[in-house]
Amino acid sequence: MKIFDISMPLYNGVPGWPGDTPYAFDLAWTKEQSGSVNVGRLEMSTHTGTHIDAPFHFDNEGKRVTDLPLDLYTGPSLVIDVTGALEITIESIEGKIKNGTKRVIFKTKCWSDRNIFPEKIVPVSPEVVPFLKQHGVGLIGVDMPSVDPLDSKELQAHHALHQHNIHILEGLVLDEVSEGEYELMALPLPLQDGDGSPVRAILKEMS
Ligand SMILES: N[C@@H](CC(=O)c1ccccc1NC=O)C(=O)O
Ligand SMILES: [Zn+2]
Ligand SMILES: [Zn+2]
């Protein structure tokens, strides 16, 4: 069964949230220096590339990364193609989602050049959140760096999702993936007290 790698490659210069910690990988020790091994060193934001948000990211009382159950991030997922939409609304998904859909991934294609941070994305309309909850959704994934407009300080969609106990996966790469059902795996690192975590995300075709 085919596996799609839906993660953003991480490299020095990978675009992150404006003003946030730049991603930096280098060797703390080379094989020549240590006499035995190369040893890498990383500095990065927890919201670099493909990552999950823990509720603590936008709510001081919210759960941290290590409080989140892993079953959210692995299991059957519905990819919905909303390419061309200006906003993700009920109309974008009506008729495509059935009851008991635990994970929904939106393909917007709005972040076409992954070497630069986008100027505009396709926000998740807060009105869609109760509709997702009614269908049983506990996780949404998106192919953009946020679920809210990039200049939003209120983060209405983040908060509405949190109120409905729907968790957030951002920065997916869905160019090669078409609408349908897949098996998702996108596990956060066990970052104690973390507000978010990079993930390696894959979708596996279902038989
Ligand atoms: N909400 C975005 C990240 C975000 O808002 C952000 C990330 C790093 C530094 C500042 C940020 N927002 C500041 O207004 C996210 O969930 O990844
Ligand atoms: Zn984030
Ligand atoms: Zn977010």
PDB file of C-alpha atoms and ligand atoms in Angstrom:
ATOM      1  CA  MET A   1       0.000   0.000   0.000  1.00  0.00           C
ATOM      2  CA  LYS A   2       1.347   3.409  -0.965  1.00  0.00           C
ATOM      3  CA  ILE A   3       2.711   5.732   1.712  1.00  0.00           C
ATOM      4  CA  PHE A   4       2.590   9.507   1.166  1.00  0.00           C
ATOM      5  CA  ASP A   5       5.110  11.531   3.129  1.00  0.00           C
ATOM      6  CA  ILE A   6       3.083  14.650   3.950  1.00  0.00           C
ATOM      7  CA  SER A   7       5.790  16.337   6.048  1.00  0.00           C
ATOM      8  CA  MET A   8       7.726  19.500   5.187  1.00  0.00           C
ATOM      9  CA  PRO A   9      11.454  18.876   4.824  1.00  0.00           C
ATOM     10  CA  LEU A  10      13.407  20.766   7.513  1.00  0.00           C
ATOM     11  CA  TYR A  11      16.524  22.622   6.349  1.00  0.00           C
ATOM     12  CA  ASN A  12      18.390  25.783   7.303  1.00  0.00           C
ATOM     13  CA  GLY A  13      16.303  28.540   5.757  1.00  0.00           C
ATOM     14  CA  VAL A  14      12.960  26.685   5.948  1.00  0.00           C
ATOM     15  CA  PRO A  15      10.369  29.460   6.379  1.00  0.00           C
ATOM     16  CA  GLY A  16       8.841  29.834   9.824  1.00  0.00           C
ATOM     17  CA  TRP A  17       6.409  32.229  11.454  1.00  0.00           C
ATOM     18  CA  PRO A  18       7.753  35.780  10.938  1.00  0.00           C
ATOM     19  CA  GLY A  19       9.966  36.752  13.873  1.00  0.00           C
ATOM     20  CA  ASP A  20       9.987  33.266  15.384  1.00  0.00           C
ATOM     21  CA  THR A  21      13.175  31.296  16.123  1.00  0.00           C
ATOM     22  CA  PRO A  22      14.793  30.341  12.809  1.00  0.00           C
ATOM     23  CA  TYR A  23      15.418  26.652  12.216  1.00  0.00           C
ATOM     24  CA  ALA A  24      19.111  25.839  12.562  1.00  0.00           C
ATOM     25  CA  PHE A  25      20.862  22.488  12.275  1.00  0.00           C
ATOM     26  CA  ASP A  26      24.584  22.070  12.443  1.00  0.00           C
ATOM     27  CA  LEU A  27      27.159  19.689  13.773  1.00  0.00           C
ATOM     28  CA  ALA A  28      28.165  20.328  17.380  1.00  0.00           C
ATOM     29  CA  TRP A  29      30.921  17.804  16.869  1.00  0.00           C
ATOM     30  CA  THR A  30      32.349  16.478  13.632  1.00  0.00           C
ATOM     31  CA  LYS A  31      33.859  13.033  13.326  1.00  0.00           C
ATOM     32  CA  GLU A  32      37.263  14.665  13.023  1.00  0.00           C
ATOM     33  CA  GLN A  33      36.723  16.676  16.226  1.00  0.00           C
ATOM     34  CA  SER A  34      35.313  13.832  18.300  1.00  0.00           C
ATOM     35  CA  GLY A  35      37.469  11.111  16.822  1.00  0.00           C
ATOM     36  CA  SER A  36      34.397   8.885  16.416  1.00  0.00           C
ATOM     37  CA  VAL A  37      31.075  10.467  15.448  1.00  0.00           C
ATOM     38  CA  ASN A  38      29.183  13.382  13.876  1.00  0.00           C
ATOM     39  CA  VAL A  39      26.699  14.850  16.381  1.00  0.00           C
ATOM     40  CA  GLY A  40      23.983  17.263  15.248  1.00  0.00           C
ATOM     41  CA  ARG A  41      22.472  20.130  17.130  1.00  0.00           C
ATOM     42  CA  LEU A  42      19.076  21.748  16.542  1.00  0.00           C
ATOM     43  CA  GLU A  43      17.504  25.065  17.341  1.00  0.00           C
ATOM     44  CA  MET A  44      13.923  25.590  16.203  1.00  0.00           C
ATOM     45  CA  SER A  45      10.447  26.764  17.099  1.00  0.00           C
ATOM     46  CA  THR A  46       7.932  24.091  18.081  1.00  0.00           C
ATOM     47  CA  HIS A  47       5.741  25.511  15.235  1.00  0.00           C
ATOM     48  CA  THR A  48       8.240  24.900  12.434  1.00  0.00           C
ATOM     49  CA  GLY A  49       7.123  22.959   9.375  1.00  0.00           C
ATOM     50  CA  THR A  50       4.657  20.137   9.919  1.00  0.00           C
ATOM     51  CA  HIS A  51       3.615  20.244  13.564  1.00  0.00           C
ATOM     52  CA  ILE A  52       0.841  19.890  16.107  1.00  0.00           C
ATOM     53  CA  ASP A  53      -0.484  22.626  18.378  1.00  0.00           C
ATOM     54  CA  ALA A  54      -1.080  21.712  22.001  1.00  0.00           C
ATOM     55  CA  PRO A  55      -3.931  23.773  23.531  1.00  0.00           C
ATOM     56  CA  PHE A  56      -1.305  25.448  25.777  1.00  0.00           C
ATOM     57  CA  HIS A  57      -0.086  27.264  22.620  1.00  0.00           C
ATOM     58  CA  PHE A  58      -3.083  29.617  22.881  1.00  0.00           C
ATOM     59  CA  ASP A  59      -4.546  28.845  26.341  1.00  0.00           C
ATOM     60  CA  ASN A  60      -2.459  29.039  29.515  1.00  0.00           C
ATOM     61  CA  GLU A  61      -4.734  26.424  31.131  1.00  0.00           C
ATOM     62  CA  GLY A  62      -4.623  24.149  28.080  1.00  0.00           C
ATOM     63  CA  LYS A  63      -3.013  20.725  27.778  1.00  0.00           C
ATOM     64  CA  ARG A  64       0.683  20.423  26.976  1.00  0.00           C
ATOM     65  CA  VAL A  65       2.089  18.105  24.338  1.00  0.00           C
ATOM     66  CA  THR A  66       2.735  15.225  26.735  1.00  0.00           C
ATOM     67  CA  ASP A  67      -0.860  15.400  28.046  1.00  0.00           C
ATOM     68  CA  LEU A  68      -2.292  14.612  24.602  1.00  0.00           C
ATOM     69  CA  PRO A  69      -3.384  11.049  23.758  1.00  0.00           C
ATOM     70  CA  LEU A  70      -1.461   9.488  20.854  1.00  0.00           C
ATOM     71  CA  ASP A  71      -4.561   7.900  19.314  1.00  0.00           C
ATOM     72  CA  LEU A  72      -5.588  11.362  18.083  1.00  0.00           C
ATOM     73  CA  TYR A  73      -2.641  11.361  15.722  1.00  0.00           C
ATOM     74  CA  THR A  74      -2.899   7.870  14.274  1.00  0.00           C
ATOM     75  CA  GLY A  75      -5.825   6.266  12.500  1.00  0.00           C
ATOM     76  CA  PRO A  76      -8.359   6.632   9.682  1.00  0.00           C
ATOM     77  CA  SER A  77      -8.550  10.142   8.221  1.00  0.00           C
ATOM     78  CA  LEU A  78     -10.616  11.784   5.519  1.00  0.00           C
ATOM     79  CA  VAL A  79      -8.805  14.110   3.099  1.00  0.00           C
ATOM     80  CA  ILE A  80     -11.180  16.770   1.726  1.00  0.00           C
ATOM     81  CA  ASP A  81     -10.067  18.833  -1.271  1.00  0.00           C
ATOM     82  CA  VAL A  82     -11.186  22.460  -0.916  1.00  0.00           C
ATOM     83  CA  THR A  83      -8.766  23.846  -3.506  1.00  0.00           C
ATOM     84  CA  GLY A  84      -9.866  27.319  -4.614  1.00  0.00           C
ATOM     85  CA  ALA A  85     -11.914  28.105  -1.505  1.00  0.00           C
ATOM     86  CA  LEU A  86     -11.252  31.430   0.243  1.00  0.00           C
ATOM     87  CA  GLU A  87     -12.367  30.022   3.563  1.00  0.00           C
ATOM     88  CA  ILE A  88     -13.168  26.550   4.883  1.00  0.00           C
ATOM     89  CA  THR A  89     -16.913  26.586   5.501  1.00  0.00           C
ATOM     90  CA  ILE A  90     -19.744  24.112   6.033  1.00  0.00           C
ATOM     91  CA  GLU A  91     -20.434  24.307   2.278  1.00  0.00           C
ATOM     92  CA  SER A  92     -16.840  23.169   1.591  1.00  0.00           C
ATOM     93  CA  ILE A  93     -17.458  19.851   3.328  1.00  0.00           C
ATOM     94  CA  GLU A  94     -21.205  19.197   3.326  1.00  0.00           C
ATOM     95  CA  GLY A  95     -21.983  15.868   1.705  1.00  0.00           C
ATOM     96  CA  LYS A  96     -18.344  14.726   1.925  1.00  0.00           C
ATOM     97  CA  ILE A  97     -18.192  13.861   5.604  1.00  0.00           C
ATOM     98  CA  LYS A  98     -20.042  11.020   7.315  1.00  0.00           C
ATOM     99  CA  ASN A  99     -20.777  10.411  10.982  1.00  0.00           C
ATOM    100  CA  GLY A 100     -17.903   8.846  12.867  1.00  0.00           C
ATOM    101  CA  THR A 101     -15.137  10.607  10.901  1.00  0.00           C
ATOM    102  CA  LYS A 102     -12.508  11.094  13.602  1.00  0.00           C
ATOM    103  CA  ARG A 103      -9.887  12.978  11.589  1.00  0.00           C
ATOM    104  CA  VAL A 104     -10.328  15.410   8.707  1.00  0.00           C
ATOM    105  CA  ILE A 105      -7.493  16.839   6.606  1.00  0.00           C
ATOM    106  CA  PHE A 106      -8.126  19.864   4.386  1.00  0.00           C
ATOM    107  CA  LYS A 107      -6.235  20.267   1.138  1.00  0.00           C
ATOM    108  CA  THR A 108      -6.314  23.954   0.167  1.00  0.00           C
ATOM    109  CA  LYS A 109      -3.127  24.189  -1.951  1.00  0.00           C
ATOM    110  CA  CYS A 110      -2.822  27.810  -0.744  1.00  0.00           C
ATOM    111  CA  TRP A 111       0.854  27.459   0.308  1.00  0.00           C
ATOM    112  CA  SER A 112       2.354  26.690  -3.080  1.00  0.00           C
ATOM    113  CA  ASP A 113       5.957  27.851  -2.573  1.00  0.00           C
ATOM    114  CA  ARG A 114       7.227  26.134   0.567  1.00  0.00           C
ATOM    115  CA  ASN A 115      10.484  28.079   0.425  1.00  0.00           C
ATOM    116  CA  ILE A 116       8.695  31.243   1.539  1.00  0.00           C
ATOM    117  CA  PHE A 117       6.142  31.948   4.259  1.00  0.00           C
ATOM    118  CA  PRO A 118       2.712  32.533   2.671  1.00  0.00           C
ATOM    119  CA  GLU A 119       1.082  35.970   2.649  1.00  0.00           C
ATOM    120  CA  LYS A 120      -2.435  34.639   2.823  1.00  0.00           C
ATOM    121  CA  ILE A 121      -4.062  31.355   3.741  1.00  0.00           C
ATOM    122  CA  VAL A 122      -7.541  29.805   3.687  1.00  0.00           C
ATOM    123  CA  PRO A 123      -8.822  30.228   7.242  1.00  0.00           C
ATOM    124  CA  VAL A 124     -11.080  27.727   8.953  1.00  0.00           C
ATOM    125  CA  SER A 125     -14.387  29.473   9.566  1.00  0.00           C
ATOM    126  CA  PRO A 126     -15.344  29.102  13.252  1.00  0.00           C
ATOM    127  CA  GLU A 127     -18.915  28.137  12.143  1.00  0.00           C
ATOM    128  CA  VAL A 128     -17.576  24.897  10.685  1.00  0.00           C
ATOM    129  CA  VAL A 129     -16.274  23.723  14.044  1.00  0.00           C
ATOM    130  CA  PRO A 130     -19.585  22.596  15.674  1.00  0.00           C
ATOM    131  CA  PHE A 131     -20.448  20.888  12.363  1.00  0.00           C
ATOM    132  CA  LEU A 132     -17.190  18.916  12.496  1.00  0.00           C
ATOM    133  CA  LYS A 133     -17.831  18.014  16.143  1.00  0.00           C
ATOM    134  CA  GLN A 134     -21.354  16.752  15.317  1.00  0.00           C
ATOM    135  CA  HIS A 135     -19.763  14.291  12.917  1.00  0.00           C
ATOM    136  CA  GLY A 136     -17.323  13.001  15.555  1.00  0.00           C
ATOM    137  CA  VAL A 137     -14.172  14.832  14.469  1.00  0.00           C
ATOM    138  CA  GLY A 138     -11.358  15.074  17.054  1.00  0.00           C
ATOM    139  CA  LEU A 139      -8.470  16.231  14.839  1.00  0.00           C
ATOM    140  CA  ILE A 140      -8.160  18.508  11.840  1.00  0.00           C
ATOM    141  CA  GLY A 141      -5.105  18.788   9.639  1.00  0.00           C
ATOM    142  CA  VAL A 142      -4.303  21.604   7.194  1.00  0.00           C
ATOM    143  CA  ASP A 143      -1.669  22.280   4.494  1.00  0.00           C
ATOM    144  CA  MET A 144      -0.952  25.789   5.803  1.00  0.00           C
ATOM    145  CA  PRO A 145       0.847  27.273   8.825  1.00  0.00           C
ATOM    146  CA  SER A 146      -2.304  28.170  10.768  1.00  0.00           C
ATOM    147  CA  VAL A 147      -6.061  27.591  10.902  1.00  0.00           C
ATOM    148  CA  ASP A 148      -6.703  31.306  11.519  1.00  0.00           C
ATOM    149  CA  PRO A 149      -5.938  34.314   9.307  1.00  0.00           C
ATOM    150  CA  LEU A 150      -2.206  35.047   9.595  1.00  0.00           C
ATOM    151  CA  ASP A 151      -2.778  38.466  11.170  1.00  0.00           C
ATOM    152  CA  SER A 152      -5.342  37.240  13.715  1.00  0.00           C
ATOM    153  CA  LYS A 153      -4.621  37.872  17.374  1.00  0.00           C
ATOM    154  CA  GLU A 154      -7.974  36.461  18.580  1.00  0.00           C
ATOM    155  CA  LEU A 155      -7.312  33.058  16.963  1.00  0.00           C
ATOM    156  CA  GLN A 156     -11.036  32.342  16.764  1.00  0.00           C
ATOM    157  CA  ALA A 157     -10.685  29.048  14.925  1.00  0.00           C
ATOM    158  CA  HIS A 158      -7.962  27.766  17.293  1.00  0.00           C
ATOM    159  CA  HIS A 159     -10.197  28.600  20.284  1.00  0.00           C
ATOM    160  CA  ALA A 160     -13.399  27.240  18.725  1.00  0.00           C
ATOM    161  CA  LEU A 161     -11.616  23.984  17.873  1.00  0.00           C
ATOM    162  CA  HIS A 162     -10.253  23.775  21.410  1.00  0.00           C
ATOM    163  CA  GLN A 163     -13.725  24.409  22.919  1.00  0.00           C
ATOM    164  CA  HIS A 164     -15.016  21.480  20.871  1.00  0.00           C
ATOM    165  CA  ASN A 165     -12.064  19.276  21.816  1.00  0.00           C
ATOM    166  CA  ILE A 166     -10.761  19.149  18.236  1.00  0.00           C
ATOM    167  CA  HIS A 167      -6.977  19.049  17.962  1.00  0.00           C
ATOM    168  CA  ILE A 168      -4.820  20.758  15.337  1.00  0.00           C
ATOM    169  CA  LEU A 169      -2.170  19.542  12.881  1.00  0.00           C
ATOM    170  CA  GLU A 170      -0.576  22.200  10.636  1.00  0.00           C
ATOM    171  CA  GLY A 171       1.912  22.537   7.795  1.00  0.00           C
ATOM    172  CA  LEU A 172       1.022  19.336   5.906  1.00  0.00           C
ATOM    173  CA  VAL A 173       2.153  18.802   2.302  1.00  0.00           C
ATOM    174  CA  LEU A 174      -0.779  17.403   0.339  1.00  0.00           C
ATOM    175  CA  ASP A 175       0.187  18.116  -3.286  1.00  0.00           C
ATOM    176  CA  GLU A 176       0.327  14.415  -4.216  1.00  0.00           C
ATOM    177  CA  VAL A 177      -2.690  13.341  -2.173  1.00  0.00           C
ATOM    178  CA  SER A 178      -6.206  13.221  -3.573  1.00  0.00           C
ATOM    179  CA  GLU A 179      -9.504  13.340  -1.728  1.00  0.00           C
ATOM    180  CA  GLY A 180     -10.411  10.143   0.122  1.00  0.00           C
ATOM    181  CA  GLU A 181      -9.771   7.933   3.159  1.00  0.00           C
ATOM    182  CA  TYR A 182      -6.275   7.192   4.424  1.00  0.00           C
ATOM    183  CA  GLU A 183      -4.514   6.010   7.548  1.00  0.00           C
ATOM    184  CA  LEU A 184      -2.719   8.938   9.207  1.00  0.00           C
ATOM    185  CA  MET A 185       0.371   8.797  11.402  1.00  0.00           C
ATOM    186  CA  ALA A 186       1.681  12.106  12.762  1.00  0.00           C
ATOM    187  CA  LEU A 187       3.106  11.614  16.226  1.00  0.00           C
ATOM    188  CA  PRO A 188       4.425  14.486  18.356  1.00  0.00           C
ATOM    189  CA  LEU A 189       7.717  14.192  20.200  1.00  0.00           C
ATOM    190  CA  PRO A 190       7.283  13.753  23.957  1.00  0.00           C
ATOM    191  CA  LEU A 191       8.219  17.375  24.709  1.00  0.00           C
ATOM    192  CA  GLN A 192       7.511  17.820  28.426  1.00  0.00           C
ATOM    193  CA  ASP A 193       5.313  20.922  28.933  1.00  0.00           C
ATOM    194  CA  GLY A 194       5.501  21.683  25.193  1.00  0.00           C
ATOM    195  CA  ASP A 195       3.109  24.043  23.439  1.00  0.00           C
ATOM    196  CA  GLY A 196       3.549  22.227  20.127  1.00  0.00           C
ATOM    197  CA  SER A 197       5.775  19.693  18.430  1.00  0.00           C
ATOM    198  CA  PRO A 198       7.150  18.906  15.014  1.00  0.00           C
ATOM    199  CA  VAL A 199       5.847  15.615  13.591  1.00  0.00           C
ATOM    200  CA  ARG A 200       6.741  13.283  10.749  1.00  0.00           C
ATOM    201  CA  ALA A 201       3.376  12.869   9.079  1.00  0.00           C
ATOM    202  CA  ILE A 202       2.388  10.151   6.634  1.00  0.00           C
ATOM    203  CA  LEU A 203      -0.798   8.984   4.969  1.00  0.00           C
ATOM    204  CA  LYS A 204      -1.131   5.320   4.025  1.00  0.00           C
ATOM    205  CA  GLU A 205      -3.537   4.246   1.344  1.00  0.00           C
ATOM    206  CA  MET A 206      -6.265   1.968   2.666  1.00  0.00           C
ATOM    207  CA  SER A 207      -6.778  -1.441   1.058  1.00  0.00           C
TER     208      SER A 207
HETATM  209  N1  LIG B   1      -0.782  30.061  15.550  1.00  0.00           N
HETATM  210  C1  LIG B   1       0.367  29.633  14.759  1.00  0.00           C
HETATM  211  C2  LIG B   1       1.657  30.162  15.255  1.00  0.00           C
HETATM  212  C3  LIG B   1       1.659  31.516  15.790  1.00  0.00           C
HETATM  213  O1  LIG B   1       0.655  32.171  15.907  1.00  0.00           O
HETATM  214  C4  LIG B   1       2.968  32.026  16.141  1.00  0.00           C
HETATM  215  C5  LIG B   1       4.076  31.198  16.066  1.00  0.00           C
HETATM  216  C6  LIG B   1       5.320  31.673  16.419  1.00  0.00           C
HETATM  217  C7  LIG B   1       5.488  32.973  16.825  1.00  0.00           C
HETATM  218  C8  LIG B   1       4.387  33.814  16.909  1.00  0.00           C
HETATM  219  C9  LIG B   1       3.123  33.344  16.564  1.00  0.00           C
HETATM  220  N2  LIG B   1       2.023  34.147  16.630  1.00  0.00           N
HETATM  221  C10 LIG B   1       2.153  35.455  17.059  1.00  0.00           C
HETATM  222  O2  LIG B   1       1.284  36.284  16.947  1.00  0.00           O
HETATM  223  C11 LIG B   1       0.466  28.147  14.859  1.00  0.00           C
HETATM  224  O3  LIG B   1      -0.419  27.572  15.429  1.00  0.00           O
HETATM  225  O4  LIG B   1       1.444  27.552  14.423  1.00  0.00           O
HETATM  226 ZN    ZN B   2       1.273  25.798  15.367  1.00  0.00          ZN
HETATM  227 ZN    ZN B   3      -1.973  26.767  15.095  1.00  0.00          ZN
END
